[in-house]
Amino acid sequence: MTTNQRAVLIRAYGGAAAAEVAQIARPAPGQGQVLVRVRAAGVNGIDWKVREGFVRDAFPLQLPAVLGIELAGVVEAVGAGSSRFLVGDRVMGPLGRLGAYADFVAVDEAHLVRTPDSLDDVHAAAVPVAAVAAWQSLHHAGPIAAGQRILIHGAAGGLGGYAVQYAKRAGAMVFATASAAHVEYVRSLGADRVIDYRRERFESVASDIDLVLDYVGGEVLDRSWQVLAKDGAIVGTTSPDILARTPAGRRGLWLMNQPDAALLERLAAEIAQGTLVSKLDEVVGFDDIPVAIERNRTAARIGKVVADFSR
């Protein structure tokens, strides 16, 4: 197909002005792919770091490049060798790469699951990366055991909200940092101790921590080594250089979300049934995606930001 479509892309690494809405050619699905008409896409904290080139080693790009890593929509066409989905099926999933901010996206069918009937596309688009990455980060350093002490930074955000719920289900003692406005929300998810990071230093509250889940990075990561138990670990999703920032004799691991359709299907079903809380902070229109990416640099979110392509 050669019909043009909308896309949010960067032509060079840079600041807020680097992301722009442009017209590109509509793709055709390749072997093992389906073409998805995108109805909604999650806006993630990693977007601005990709835009500025901070994670270029993890996300090598051939510029110009379309941004966005997760979507929900409808199958428009099926490529050769694809058999899991039919035209008209509602689907959701991560791309396993960049490119979700476009009207039509060719996606490996193995990354997608059917969207539960009771989950609308906007809410579905908030799930694929955060829900799965939170699960993977919780288990990345080893099996979680009841009674372990876990500290979650950025607990009100997209990943953090899921991680609090997963950790509590596993029987962990959950410490969490959040802004004052979000303390009650994080507590409602099951956190045992919520620390207002503007009023209290987490080092004065949390100690002997078996696992830190760092969804903030920067100096928060650097301070977190102080609260770890001897054999504890920090799993981070925001700082690819975590290994270089790990003191000798300590364990620091960086997690990059890996598509897992079976896990996504299970978690999406729980969200649709209401047994797992999924929160939207903001819904923006397609043309507002570049602005939303920039706002994600500093905004303290409750849950995810999603772009509704019909707006």
Steps between C-alpha positions, in 0.01 A plus 500: 500500500621851427219701665636756743418497868567708811801421716696655787868482414842645559742589222788560742553460873403805700270676743128573503493624140665186362175298503259606225180388333571414137373296208666168414417206273261239635676162543395156387519201737798271448549134576340415834358849540161666504420858405329675791284808464607672820224641716709588806862488613665527840731797561798384705778657702756337273373708204683819590821309571478336157427842347811652657727203427561407864420134432632473145704190587186317615281645225723545195312706245525562131384860476242625429321268743142473620464499879266294721528145635147369575157514341143380483293484185340285231658257256476653153695241299681170560847422367629174355542226758275673753217292644424621853279795404234590247420835341277687742643348818566747781858461620745653745870459565854636499694534178828373642649802321398858417227615263162495677416868442358453152152435364600158362779282638630161386544290816638151560189298580687316777509825702124557489201369693129546447362792697244387759148598396445707814823700457480801269791588274619799704526298819650205310780718363616577854566135583751320272827658614435611858315192624748255349815701579393541864458122528832434330686753714360347819630155401812604307739471795365164616185341637299714742429339836242587763644721770757673281538876534450687173542872431328644191598845371241674284226284648209706369611485137412254229754235597501580870128454550510151356819412688345592836209266431720213381739532795217508752342192343833321539490568873778760506534789743457790257662841549422758234591859414247740353401867504269622776202514264542133413568349841144380559474351152820298547384390844171383345700272266642316800823678597581454869698824533471789255772765524426855384837559336476879530462490878695192599816331379434136428836407658359603838200266464602199289787269593620145443319500162520181296396659170474858376292559188622832363264670258650847560876484448755774557599579857214285631679198354833611642355544851323165492816296555495625859181312590579162342545183701838330451371274222241746370466623142378805312309451175466819298308584185607862449881489517671275242831594665399337829787251477752784488329656802496180705752495788742209517348196660140614442239383249345741254301390196337694218175368360379567147148373452476177300174417319321209668159436343397228747572725799335799335187296426473395865556849638262662251229253604553597865474868415183439300352308796599774746726280713808700395485880517608690189495879518497767229650836589422682176359439153632722221432533129736387225635849430576546870735199524820712468382725785403200713844347448662817631264525799596147601849630584383673818136416571419282802246262351234269639508225240549542127455760230326373187450655157151451355543508122138601445554833679 
